[in-house]
Amino acid sequence: MTILTETKDGPLVLTPDQIEELGKALDELRARVVADLGDRDREYIYSIIKAQRGFEIAGRGLMYLGFLPPVWLAAVGALSVSKILDNMEIGHNVMHGQYDWMREPDLNSREFEWDTVCPAEQWRHSHNYMHHTFTNIHNKDRDIGYGILRMDESQQWNPLRLGQPLYAFALMMLFEWGVMGHDLEVENIVRGRRSWGEIKKLVKGQWRKAGKQVLKDYLIFPALTGPLFASTLAGNVTANLVRNVWAYSIIFCGHFPTGVQTFTEEETAEETRGEWYVRQMLGSANISGSRLFHIMSGNLSHQIEHHLFPDLPANRYPEMAPEVRALCEKYGLPYNTGPLSKQVASVWWKICKLALPPSLVSSESAPSVIVMRQQKATEVGV
Amino acid sequence: MVDLVDMVQTLTTPHPLDRYLELIRPTLTARRLRAEVTHVRRSTPGSVTLTLRPTRQWRGHTAGQYIQIGVVIDGVRHTRCYSPVNPEGRREKHIQLTIKSHTGGLVSQHLYQHAAPGMVVDLEPAAGTFALPETRPERILLISGGSGITPVLSMLRTLAGEGYQGELTFLYYAKSPVLVPHRAELDAIAQAHNNFRIELRYPGRHAADELEPVTIRSCTEISGAGYFDYDELERVAPWFAEAQTFVCGPQALMDAVRKVYEAEQLGDRLHTEEFTLNFAPVDDTDVHGTVSFSASGVSAANSGTTLLEQAEAAGLSPEYGCRMGICFSCTAVRRTGCTRNVRTGETNSDPDQPIQLCINAPVGDVEIDV
Ligand code: FES
């Protein structure tokens, strides 16, 4: 099997041998990191947890002085940081099984719950399994547009798509609820592909989890500040919003900027391990930034490395990145990265552009890489 | 109390309250049982005695039972079972462990080398059915060897502490006198209790001039004589047929005792504690053994493929997702046995560990919770 990729500078051919070689190099990189896991990684994740708990306690405490505007802002800031750390560098990564090797019951992927309305169990299915196994494969990876948005030219256009920027904005503001609803596959129910019965259990779990979150943030903590109920409520709502906007932005930058590839089921049938790696690299994009920025993004700024090695501790991605990048260069594969501003702009540009009927938009910005596969290289004379 | 914890936990949801408390002090827990090492003593070569102060959830142990402790080594939490050596008692607020460092024993070596006051370990409540009956029998025979002394020593100390009036013999096999743990304590007990007979045996030790029993202080010591057999039993406890006998030690000793008791049809008066060390088999290339899926009561011969495939071949349908080791949907608990990670080639045989079925293959007998 051959992967034929076409770049801006012309077609690029990777022979099966090269793909195999690339796969081996990545396997070796993985093995080296796995062999080195130890105290350092343990200390890292616990230091993040400590920081998260600190910000949370500070945020909740400062709400008692929320009648002073600067203190209210500080409270919201601290609580937002806490929620972002909880969801991204801790929750997302722990639930990927990245710290399962520590055999710490509190950091076990099966046991962990995070500070959002989406039950961990459902997220593990929609994300760890569906998205990470079938990354960017049409009709399989539901993260392409989350069943709401048209994020790829090969998705059909219809007049309802005109409202897409609005839907995207709403999704951004309500992101945790969107993530929660993801596993329900509501659009498949509307289309009659999924029965209501199937989702009963899911809804029950969501009700239980979301109920507790809502009770805590919107009732109990505000009530505990007595006369400041409204101010604390507003603070908690804002912190959840900040987290939503941030998480949405980081996550959309991982797969939707210009240059990221999508695939069809036929293309990816019978994939080898090497080809799986190539798909992960072509299907994700990084964000460049400072160390603090990487931590706040849960190292999803290293989306490429994350997709290659979803079960390795995220704090290792920055040190693996140069090697992954060098491999991309060696084989002529793109390594899609850029500052947050550039990646975010690129995502919103795509959202707006794909809202319009294809006849109105030139496809001048077609993907810079085209992946084609043939059963046998010789048949097409490669 | 529990309700209060539940109420506070509504505020810390989705994280348990303990995840906040432990940041202040690891032993400040609402639910989780932990223990802090308060004293460390290394008086016998190759073994270490730890005194632990458990958190307030500790309910004590019954002499002969074991506990499980969890220790972090190089970032990984390892759990092992040890029997406390201190006497039982409702008001007992500490745990004493004597741990022999085995070659290749990761946890025992770590504790032997690094245990220090202040160290905090995870703890599970005491468990196990190897214990003295509530109404003490009139005659008791305790037999042990090597590090099998721990549960039996707890029994001995418990009986000594409560002023047991019956007849008791304690027979212990060691390689040499310096390797007898808690020697001073044994002497003190022997001295204080005329009805207790404590005999120490060093079968492998050549000491021509010591062939006659030597009673130093109060324990009887014999070097160079044989291992356990019927004659020995007759000599130290001629009343053994009316006694309750408790044995813990190396496999050979257990087998020898069992043989004698079965021949005498006294099997129901013999209580044993299995004393096995789980090491990963050296050779994992040939496929052998049985895989038992304990939750469904199915077992099958090991076919060498991954556990997920073997479970499916056996007609089970465990949960799975990617089948390539990335999604962790297929995680299940390996109760016993050794498995090999087919991606890294690494083998592991720690009991009760969650593993990914799709990338682990059994090496020999494996029991998995599917
Ligand atoms: S099925 Fe995904 S890790 Fe085993």
mmCIF file of N, CA and C in Angstrom, chain B residues 38 41 49-54 58-67 82-99 123 126 132 136 149-162 182 185 189:
data_model
loop_
_atom_site.group_PDB
_atom_site.id
_atom_site.type_symbol
_atom_site.label_atom_id
_atom_site.label_comp_id
_atom_site.label_asym_id
_atom_site.label_seq_id
_atom_site.Cartn_x
_atom_site.Cartn_y
_atom_site.Cartn_z
ATOM 1 N N THR B 38 6.477 5.141 61.856
ATOM 2 C CA THR B 38 6.980 5.936 62.974
ATOM 3 C C THR B 38 8.341 5.460 63.480
ATOM 4 N N ARG B 41 13.523 -0.315 62.441
ATOM 5 C CA ARG B 41 14.582 -1.014 63.146
ATOM 6 C C ARG B 41 15.132 -2.108 62.240
ATOM 7 N N THR B 49 12.154 -3.997 60.536
ATOM 8 C CA THR B 49 10.895 -3.964 61.276
ATOM 9 C C THR B 49 10.365 -2.537 61.313
ATOM 10 N N LEU B 50 9.148 -2.387 60.821
ATOM 11 C CA LEU B 50 8.527 -1.064 60.750
ATOM 12 C C LEU B 50 7.381 -0.976 61.735
ATOM 13 N N THR B 51 7.284 0.158 62.393
ATOM 14 C CA THR B 51 6.094 0.420 63.184
ATOM 15 C C THR B 51 5.272 1.452 62.431
ATOM 16 N N LEU B 52 4.007 1.147 62.224
ATOM 17 C CA LEU B 52 3.135 2.039 61.466
ATOM 18 C C LEU B 52 2.049 2.595 62.365
ATOM 19 N N ARG B 53 1.737 3.870 62.147
ATOM 20 C CA ARG B 53 0.593 4.442 62.846
ATOM 21 C C ARG B 53 -0.508 4.672 61.810
ATOM 22 N N PRO B 54 -1.553 3.840 61.856
ATOM 23 C CA PRO B 54 -2.605 3.969 60.841
ATOM 24 C C PRO B 54 -3.514 5.160 61.129
ATOM 25 N N TRP B 58 -8.592 2.687 60.963
ATOM 26 C CA TRP B 58 -8.031 1.360 61.224
ATOM 27 C C TRP B 58 -8.836 0.622 62.289
ATOM 28 N N ARG B 59 -9.214 -0.619 61.989
ATOM 29 C CA ARG B 59 -10.037 -1.385 62.921
ATOM 30 C C ARG B 59 -9.269 -2.514 63.588
ATOM 31 N N GLY B 60 -7.956 -2.500 63.468
ATOM 32 C CA GLY B 60 -7.157 -3.533 64.117
ATOM 33 C C GLY B 60 -7.091 -4.808 63.306
ATOM 34 N N HIS B 61 -6.286 -5.752 63.778
ATOM 35 C CA HIS B 61 -6.179 -7.021 63.060
ATOM 36 C C HIS B 61 -6.348 -8.158 64.046
ATOM 37 N N THR B 62 -6.649 -9.340 63.528
ATOM 38 C CA THR B 62 -6.699 -10.544 64.330
ATOM 39 C C THR B 62 -5.394 -11.275 64.089
ATOM 40 N N ALA B 63 -4.790 -11.771 65.172
ATOM 41 C CA ALA B 63 -3.482 -12.422 65.026
ATOM 42 C C ALA B 63 -3.537 -13.466 63.916
ATOM 43 N N GLY B 64 -2.595 -13.375 62.972
ATOM 44 C CA GLY B 64 -2.541 -14.317 61.867
ATOM 45 C C GLY B 64 -2.999 -13.698 60.550
ATOM 46 N N GLN B 65 -3.778 -12.620 60.642
ATOM 47 C CA GLN B 65 -4.253 -11.958 59.425
ATOM 48 C C GLN B 65 -3.134 -11.183 58.744
ATOM 49 N N TYR B 66 -3.395 -10.767 57.510
ATOM 50 C CA TYR B 66 -2.410 -9.950 56.798
ATOM 51 C C TYR B 66 -3.023 -8.615 56.410
ATOM 52 N N ILE B 67 -2.153 -7.681 56.089
ATOM 53 C CA ILE B 67 -2.621 -6.399 55.568
ATOM 54 C C ILE B 67 -1.932 -6.160 54.232
ATOM 55 N N TYR B 82 1.583 -8.185 53.935
ATOM 56 C CA TYR B 82 2.441 -8.600 55.044
ATOM 57 C C TYR B 82 1.558 -8.879 56.253
ATOM 58 N N SER B 83 2.032 -9.790 57.100
ATOM 59 C CA SER B 83 1.279 -10.051 58.325
ATOM 60 C C SER B 83 1.881 -9.229 59.448
ATOM 61 N N PRO B 84 1.060 -8.487 60.164
ATOM 62 C CA PRO B 84 1.584 -7.761 61.323
ATOM 63 C C PRO B 84 2.157 -8.763 62.324
ATOM 64 N N VAL B 85 3.236 -8.382 63.019
ATOM 65 C CA VAL B 85 3.820 -9.283 64.020
ATOM 66 C C VAL B 85 3.399 -8.891 65.430
ATOM 67 N N ASN B 86 2.719 -7.770 65.551
ATOM 68 C CA ASN B 86 2.329 -7.371 66.903
ATOM 69 C C ASN B 86 1.062 -8.093 67.327
ATOM 70 N N PRO B 87 0.817 -8.168 68.659
ATOM 71 C CA PRO B 87 -0.366 -8.893 69.116
ATOM 72 C C PRO B 87 -1.650 -8.186 68.690
ATOM 73 N N GLU B 88 -2.720 -8.959 68.583
ATOM 74 C CA GLU B 88 -4.003 -8.351 68.256
ATOM 75 C C GLU B 88 -4.545 -7.651 69.490
ATOM 76 N N GLY B 89 -5.558 -6.824 69.281
ATOM 77 C CA GLY B 89 -6.134 -6.128 70.423
ATOM 78 C C GLY B 89 -7.007 -5.023 69.908
ATOM 79 N N ARG B 90 -8.181 -4.914 70.458
ATOM 80 C CA ARG B 90 -9.139 -3.912 70.005
ATOM 81 C C ARG B 90 -8.561 -2.500 70.075
ATOM 82 N N ARG B 91 -7.758 -2.274 71.105
ATOM 83 C CA ARG B 91 -7.275 -0.912 71.282
ATOM 84 C C ARG B 91 -5.883 -0.711 70.669
ATOM 85 N N GLU B 92 -5.463 -1.710 69.917
ATOM 86 C CA GLU B 92 -4.141 -1.646 69.305
ATOM 87 C C GLU B 92 -4.120 -0.510 68.275
ATOM 88 N N LYS B 93 -3.317 0.494 68.503
ATOM 89 C CA LYS B 93 -3.338 1.656 67.617
ATOM 90 C C LYS B 93 -2.126 1.703 66.687
ATOM 91 N N HIS B 94 -1.372 0.615 66.679
ATOM 92 C CA HIS B 94 -0.269 0.618 65.719
ATOM 93 C C HIS B 94 -0.107 -0.756 65.097
ATOM 94 N N ILE B 95 0.694 -0.814 64.054
ATOM 95 C CA ILE B 95 0.937 -2.061 63.332
ATOM 96 C C ILE B 95 2.443 -2.246 63.264
ATOM 97 N N GLN B 96 2.886 -3.466 63.536
ATOM 98 C CA GLN B 96 4.316 -3.727 63.418
ATOM 99 C C GLN B 96 4.533 -4.761 62.324
ATOM 100 N N LEU B 97 5.390 -4.424 61.370
ATOM 101 C CA LEU B 97 5.668 -5.346 60.271
ATOM 102 C C LEU B 97 7.140 -5.707 60.283
ATOM 103 N N THR B 98 7.437 -6.994 60.086
ATOM 104 C CA THR B 98 8.830 -7.386 59.899
ATOM 105 C C THR B 98 8.959 -7.916 58.481
ATOM 106 N N ILE B 99 9.798 -7.248 57.710
ATOM 107 C CA ILE B 99 9.871 -7.536 56.282
ATOM 108 C C ILE B 99 11.269 -8.009 55.922
ATOM 109 N N LEU B 123 -2.939 1.680 52.868
ATOM 110 C CA LEU B 123 -3.222 0.534 53.722
ATOM 111 C C LEU B 123 -4.615 0.002 53.414
ATOM 112 N N ALA B 126 -7.196 -5.231 57.538
ATOM 113 C CA ALA B 126 -6.670 -6.579 57.716
ATOM 114 C C ALA B 126 -7.628 -7.607 57.143
ATOM 115 N N LEU B 132 -6.443 -17.397 65.128
ATOM 116 C CA LEU B 132 -6.782 -18.206 66.300
ATOM 117 C C LEU B 132 -8.292 -18.191 66.502
ATOM 118 N N ARG B 136 -9.945 -19.839 72.856
ATOM 119 C CA ARG B 136 -8.619 -20.403 72.595
ATOM 120 C C ARG B 136 -8.607 -21.905 72.882
ATOM 121 N N ILE B 149 7.380 -16.492 59.806
ATOM 122 C CA ILE B 149 7.204 -16.306 61.255
ATOM 123 C C ILE B 149 6.158 -15.242 61.572
ATOM 124 N N THR B 150 5.941 -14.286 60.652
ATOM 125 C CA THR B 150 5.181 -13.092 61.026
ATOM 126 C C THR B 150 3.759 -13.354 61.550
ATOM 127 N N PRO B 151 2.905 -14.088 60.827
ATOM 128 C CA PRO B 151 1.554 -14.272 61.384
ATOM 129 C C PRO B 151 1.579 -15.091 62.669
ATOM 130 N N VAL B 152 2.509 -16.053 62.731
ATOM 131 C CA VAL B 152 2.580 -16.947 63.877
ATOM 132 C C VAL B 152 3.111 -16.206 65.107
ATOM 133 N N LEU B 153 4.028 -15.279 64.871
ATOM 134 C CA LEU B 153 4.567 -14.487 65.969
ATOM 135 C C LEU B 153 3.470 -13.620 66.588
ATOM 136 N N SER B 154 2.603 -13.103 65.711
ATOM 137 C CA SER B 154 1.487 -12.307 66.228
ATOM 138 C C SER B 154 0.591 -13.165 67.122
ATOM 139 N N MET B 155 0.403 -14.415 66.716
ATOM 140 C CA MET B 155 -0.402 -15.329 67.543
ATOM 141 C C MET B 155 0.287 -15.571 68.883
ATOM 142 N N LEU B 156 1.586 -15.842 68.812
ATOM 143 C CA LEU B 156 2.340 -16.128 70.035
ATOM 144 C C LEU B 156 2.278 -14.951 71.005
ATOM 145 N N ARG B 157 2.472 -13.758 70.469
ATOM 146 C CA ARG B 157 2.474 -12.583 71.331
ATOM 147 C C ARG B 157 1.081 -12.299 71.891
ATOM 148 N N THR B 158 0.066 -12.575 71.056
ATOM 149 C CA THR B 158 -1.296 -12.369 71.531
ATOM 150 C C THR B 158 -1.589 -13.289 72.723
ATOM 151 N N LEU B 159 -1.215 -14.568 72.549
ATOM 152 C CA LEU B 159 -1.468 -15.540 73.620
ATOM 153 C C LEU B 159 -0.670 -15.188 74.865
ATOM 154 N N ALA B 160 0.577 -14.762 74.654
ATOM 155 C CA ALA B 160 1.410 -14.371 75.801
ATOM 156 C C ALA B 160 0.766 -13.202 76.521
ATOM 157 N N GLY B 161 0.286 -12.259 75.721
ATOM 158 C CA GLY B 161 -0.296 -11.048 76.290
ATOM 159 C C GLY B 161 -1.552 -11.330 77.097
ATOM 160 N N GLU B 162 -2.348 -12.282 76.644
ATOM 161 C CA GLU B 162 -3.575 -12.530 77.389
ATOM 162 C C GLU B 162 -3.389 -13.596 78.468
ATOM 163 N N HIS B 182 13.148 -10.844 66.081
ATOM 164 C CA HIS B 182 12.531 -10.640 67.402
ATOM 165 C C HIS B 182 13.024 -11.665 68.418
ATOM 166 N N GLU B 185 12.549 -10.837 72.144
ATOM 167 C CA GLU B 185 11.157 -10.961 72.513
ATOM 168 C C GLU B 185 10.777 -12.421 72.757
ATOM 169 N N ILE B 189 9.396 -14.008 76.205
ATOM 170 C CA ILE B 189 8.131 -14.744 76.309
ATOM 171 C C ILE B 189 8.372 -16.116 76.929
#
